[in-house]
Amino acid sequence: MMPNPALLLPLGLYFAEPPPEPDLPIEIRTMLEEAMASGNDNDVATIVRYARKAAPKHSQKIADLASHYTFERTEKTEKRLRTASFGALVKGRAEVGGWINSGNSDSLGVTAVLDLSREGYRWRHKLKLQADYQENNGIPTREHYLGAFEPNYKVDDRLYIYGAAQYESDKFFGYYDRYSASTGAGYTVVARGPVTLDLELGPAFRHTSFTTGDVERNLAARGSVDFDWRMTPALTLRQDTSAYVQAANSTVTSLTAVDAKLLGPLSARLSYNVQYESRPPVGRINTDTTGRASLVYAF
C-alpha cells in the first residue's frame, strides 16, 4: 500500500536537520581572538560583554567561546603552578628613595624596600625587607628596620590559612627589638577586575625590648587589610593596614601608596606611612608619620 503523499511533507520536516547557525562576523571574531591572545582577562571580559550586545543573535556562541577560553587558561595556569620550579614563580619589587640637603643644614634620608612573593598552586609565600634612615647635621633622627615573612596555604580560591613572623627595630619609637608571630585565616573578598581585597585575622604573640630596659611578652590579636585598586593601566592605588591589639601596647600601621608606571618595569611611587603605638615609652609620642617619593623596579 502506497503511503499517503499528504503525510510525507510533515515527516520530512520533522526529520530534517536544523539549519546551521550563522558564523560570527569576522570583525567580532577578530576582536575576540586578539583579546584572548593577549591573555588579559579584563580585556577579554570587556570585549565579550560588548560583543554580545552588538550581536545578540550570536550571544550564545560568544559566551561559549569565552567559557572555552576561561577553561583552557585555568588548565594551563594550574599545570604551570604544579610543575614550575620554586624560583620560576618568584616575583618582586625593589623600592629605593632618598635625599641629601647641604648648606645651612646637612640632612640625609634613605629608604629601601624589597618585596618578594611566590604564588604556587597551594602555597603562597611573601617576604618583605625594609630600612629607613635619616640624619640631620650628622645626628640620626630616624632608624627603622623591618623584616616580615608570611606563608599562606590556599584552602580554595578565596580562603587561606596564614602564618606570619615579623621583626622590627626603631629606637626612636622606643624599642630596640620587637618580634611578632601570628597564625590565622585569610579571605580574599574581591579578586576580579581592577580591585583586590584581602582580610586576615588571628591570634599573635609579641616580644618587645624597650629602650628603657623593660621587656614585654604579650598575647595579642592580629588583623590586616590589603586593598589594591588598578585605577588605570598606568596608575595603581594601594592601601595596606595591619594592627596588633593587646592589653599592653597595641600597634596600628597604615601604608597608602600611589604607583605610576614610567617605563617598562619602572614606576614612581608616592607613599604615606602612619605608625601608631597606644602606650609608647615615656617621652615618646603615639604617632609617627613618613612621606616618601621613590622609584620602584618590578621583576
XYZ file of C-alpha atoms in Angstrom:
299
model
C 0.000 0.000 0.000
C 1.453 3.355 -1.008
C 1.790 5.976 1.727
C -0.424 8.979 1.632
C 1.578 11.788 -0.066
C -0.018 14.269 2.297
C 1.928 12.700 5.180
C 5.344 12.892 3.563
C 5.898 16.632 3.969
C 5.365 16.787 7.744
C 7.528 13.689 8.270
C 10.278 15.172 6.131
C 10.220 18.382 8.077
C 10.299 16.508 11.370
C 13.428 14.510 10.490
C 15.284 17.307 8.672
C 18.438 18.700 10.352
C 18.106 22.223 11.778
C 19.745 24.933 9.717
C 23.339 25.695 10.811
C 23.929 28.701 12.985
C 25.378 31.657 11.088
C 29.076 32.123 11.738
C 30.350 35.070 13.781
C 31.029 38.248 11.833
C 34.716 38.462 11.042
C 35.108 41.761 12.936
C 33.755 40.312 16.196
C 35.736 37.075 15.874
C 38.937 39.039 15.242
C 38.418 41.235 18.304
C 37.748 38.176 20.493
C 40.774 36.293 19.198
C 43.098 39.266 19.688
C 41.827 39.859 23.232
C 42.228 36.181 24.139
C 45.706 36.055 22.602
C 46.783 38.951 24.837
C 45.973 36.920 27.954
C 44.411 39.943 29.668
C 41.273 38.653 31.391
C 39.890 42.160 31.919
C 40.151 42.943 28.198
C 38.518 39.619 27.293
C 35.603 40.237 29.673
C 35.071 43.735 28.251
C 35.146 42.582 24.605
C 32.786 39.669 25.339
C 30.293 41.938 27.089
C 30.119 44.469 24.273
C 30.224 41.817 21.532
C 27.132 40.106 22.972
C 25.314 43.433 22.994
C 26.398 44.282 19.456
C 25.457 40.866 18.033
C 22.634 39.446 20.189
C 21.844 36.597 17.762
C 25.416 35.342 18.267
C 25.321 35.830 22.040
C 25.426 32.127 22.913
C 28.313 31.403 20.570
C 30.295 34.306 22.037
C 29.572 33.039 25.541
C 30.729 29.532 24.565
C 33.995 30.910 23.179
C 34.571 32.851 26.404
C 33.888 29.759 28.519
C 36.314 27.708 26.430
C 38.972 30.414 26.821
C 38.488 30.512 30.611
C 38.658 26.719 30.895
C 41.842 26.430 28.826
C 43.507 29.339 30.639
C 42.678 27.806 34.042
C 44.053 24.431 32.968
C 47.304 25.980 31.720
C 47.704 28.091 34.873
C 47.171 25.123 37.199
C 49.625 23.000 35.230
C 52.259 25.723 35.356
C 51.780 26.232 39.102
C 52.036 22.491 39.773
C 55.142 21.835 37.667
C 57.211 25.048 37.858
C 60.371 25.191 39.950
C 60.356 27.281 43.126
C 62.375 30.151 41.665
C 60.383 30.309 38.423
C 57.328 31.683 40.239
C 59.100 34.302 42.356
C 58.164 37.909 41.642
C 59.354 41.031 43.364
C 59.578 44.796 43.667
C 62.592 46.823 44.765
C 61.928 50.365 46.014
C 64.614 52.991 46.592
C 64.228 56.620 47.616
C 66.192 59.312 49.381
C 67.523 62.830 49.509
C 70.580 64.867 50.507
C 70.472 68.515 51.600
C 73.505 70.708 52.289
C 74.037 74.358 53.134
C 72.604 75.924 56.274
C 71.836 72.381 57.441
C 73.017 68.991 56.265
C 70.446 66.230 56.107
C 70.320 62.774 54.598
C 67.405 60.395 54.128
C 67.372 56.912 52.609
C 64.623 54.335 52.282
C 64.848 50.878 50.715
C 62.164 48.190 50.419
C 62.308 44.709 48.905
C 59.044 42.792 48.383
C 59.191 39.189 47.172
C 56.265 36.840 46.570
C 55.723 33.373 45.145
C 52.246 32.277 44.039
C 52.147 28.463 43.846
C 49.252 26.074 43.333
C 48.530 25.627 47.049
C 51.182 27.746 48.746
C 51.813 31.483 48.639
C 54.954 32.993 50.199
C 55.582 36.677 50.905
C 58.792 38.293 52.170
C 59.335 41.989 52.946
C 62.535 43.757 53.974
C 62.573 47.491 54.733
C 65.083 50.034 56.022
C 64.570 53.755 56.732
C 67.398 56.018 57.854
C 67.549 59.784 58.350
C 70.071 62.112 59.908
C 70.347 65.872 60.403
C 73.743 67.544 60.818
C 75.308 64.134 61.359
C 72.846 63.121 64.092
C 70.476 60.217 63.326
C 66.819 61.214 63.629
C 65.172 58.049 62.306
C 66.339 54.446 62.109
C 63.680 51.870 61.350
C 64.245 48.282 60.198
C 61.659 45.637 59.378
C 61.644 42.052 58.149
C 58.443 40.048 57.643
C 57.735 36.585 56.246
C 54.260 35.144 55.607
C 53.497 31.700 54.158
C 49.866 31.003 53.141
C 48.142 27.695 52.422
C 45.242 28.167 49.996
C 42.203 26.106 51.049
C 40.318 27.219 47.934
C 40.270 30.170 45.549
C 39.445 32.629 48.349
C 40.064 31.099 51.795
C 43.602 30.537 53.081
C 45.473 29.791 56.305
C 48.417 32.039 57.068
C 51.436 32.197 59.320
C 53.325 35.434 59.945
C 56.698 36.215 61.537
C 57.970 39.785 61.857
C 60.974 41.610 63.286
C 61.160 45.382 63.887
C 63.686 47.791 65.332
C 63.055 51.505 65.910
C 64.905 53.049 68.847
C 63.412 56.468 68.093
C 59.966 54.957 68.702
C 61.190 53.464 71.959
C 62.153 49.836 71.245
C 65.330 48.098 70.184
C 63.778 44.801 69.086
C 60.217 43.577 68.605
C 59.383 40.057 67.482
C 55.855 39.089 66.434
C 54.437 35.696 65.459
C 50.890 35.046 64.317
C 48.670 32.493 62.615
C 45.066 32.632 61.471
C 42.737 32.703 58.483
C 42.588 34.988 55.490
C 39.879 35.579 52.928
C 40.028 37.198 49.501
C 36.856 39.293 49.432
C 37.398 40.733 45.939
C 39.695 39.240 43.290
C 38.178 40.176 39.938
C 38.675 43.162 37.716
C 40.866 46.054 38.823
C 40.218 45.621 42.584
C 41.614 43.082 45.059
C 40.814 42.976 48.770
C 42.294 40.523 51.314
C 41.362 40.311 55.006
C 43.290 38.410 57.712
C 42.564 37.744 61.387
C 44.206 35.583 64.027
C 45.976 35.378 67.398
C 49.557 36.568 67.849
C 52.453 36.647 70.324
C 54.789 39.653 70.709
C 58.144 40.096 72.442
C 59.365 43.708 72.803
C 62.639 45.020 74.227
C 62.195 48.728 75.003
C 64.964 51.334 75.113
C 64.144 51.824 78.807
C 65.313 48.284 79.538
C 61.795 46.929 80.036
C 60.731 43.741 78.247
C 57.128 42.838 77.406
C 55.727 39.490 76.310
C 52.058 39.568 75.346
C 49.350 37.650 73.579
C 47.564 39.786 71.009
C 45.043 39.724 68.189
C 46.310 40.493 64.698
C 44.256 41.773 61.775
C 45.165 43.163 58.369
C 43.507 44.683 55.306
C 45.241 44.620 51.906
C 43.475 46.716 49.245
C 44.718 47.324 45.690
C 42.888 49.288 43.000
C 44.237 49.498 39.460
C 42.605 52.779 38.511
C 44.149 52.860 35.020
C 46.677 50.631 33.244
C 49.395 53.004 34.461
C 48.084 54.047 37.892
C 47.520 51.853 40.983
C 46.341 52.767 44.482
C 47.438 50.561 47.387
C 46.209 50.641 50.972
C 47.723 48.216 53.495
C 46.685 48.345 57.154
C 47.612 45.991 59.987
C 47.012 46.028 63.734
C 48.245 44.164 66.800
C 45.748 44.676 69.641
C 46.721 43.651 73.166
C 46.243 44.594 76.793
C 49.594 46.416 76.879
C 50.949 48.400 73.934
C 48.900 47.998 70.738
C 50.215 48.889 67.275
C 48.465 50.059 64.109
C 50.372 50.640 60.856
C 48.960 52.049 57.625
C 50.580 52.478 54.227
C 48.882 54.459 51.461
C 50.716 54.466 48.123
C 50.119 55.510 44.528
C 52.227 53.816 41.838
C 52.567 55.376 38.376
C 54.227 53.399 35.592
C 57.102 55.206 33.920
C 58.858 52.857 31.526
C 58.697 49.069 31.360
C 59.160 47.654 34.883
C 59.995 51.059 36.376
C 57.387 53.026 38.370
C 57.288 56.133 40.523
C 55.720 55.856 43.965
C 54.312 58.411 46.372
C 53.535 56.879 49.761
C 52.450 57.927 53.227
C 53.096 55.677 56.222
C 51.470 56.026 59.658
C 52.511 54.048 62.740
C 50.540 54.337 65.985
C 51.584 52.948 69.378
C 48.940 53.100 72.097
C 51.414 53.093 75.022
C 54.852 54.271 73.919
C 57.647 54.748 76.486
C 57.680 57.969 78.484
C 58.857 60.871 76.342
C 57.663 59.327 73.061
C 54.577 60.394 71.130
C 51.922 57.952 69.932
C 52.068 58.550 66.163
C 54.899 58.596 63.676
C 54.333 59.512 60.003
C 56.619 59.244 56.983
C 56.060 60.530 53.444
C 58.190 59.116 50.633
C 58.837 59.666 46.949
C 60.689 56.719 45.435
C 61.341 54.614 42.356
C 60.073 51.030 42.139
C 61.513 48.317 39.909
C 59.326 45.244 39.342
C 60.794 41.890 38.341
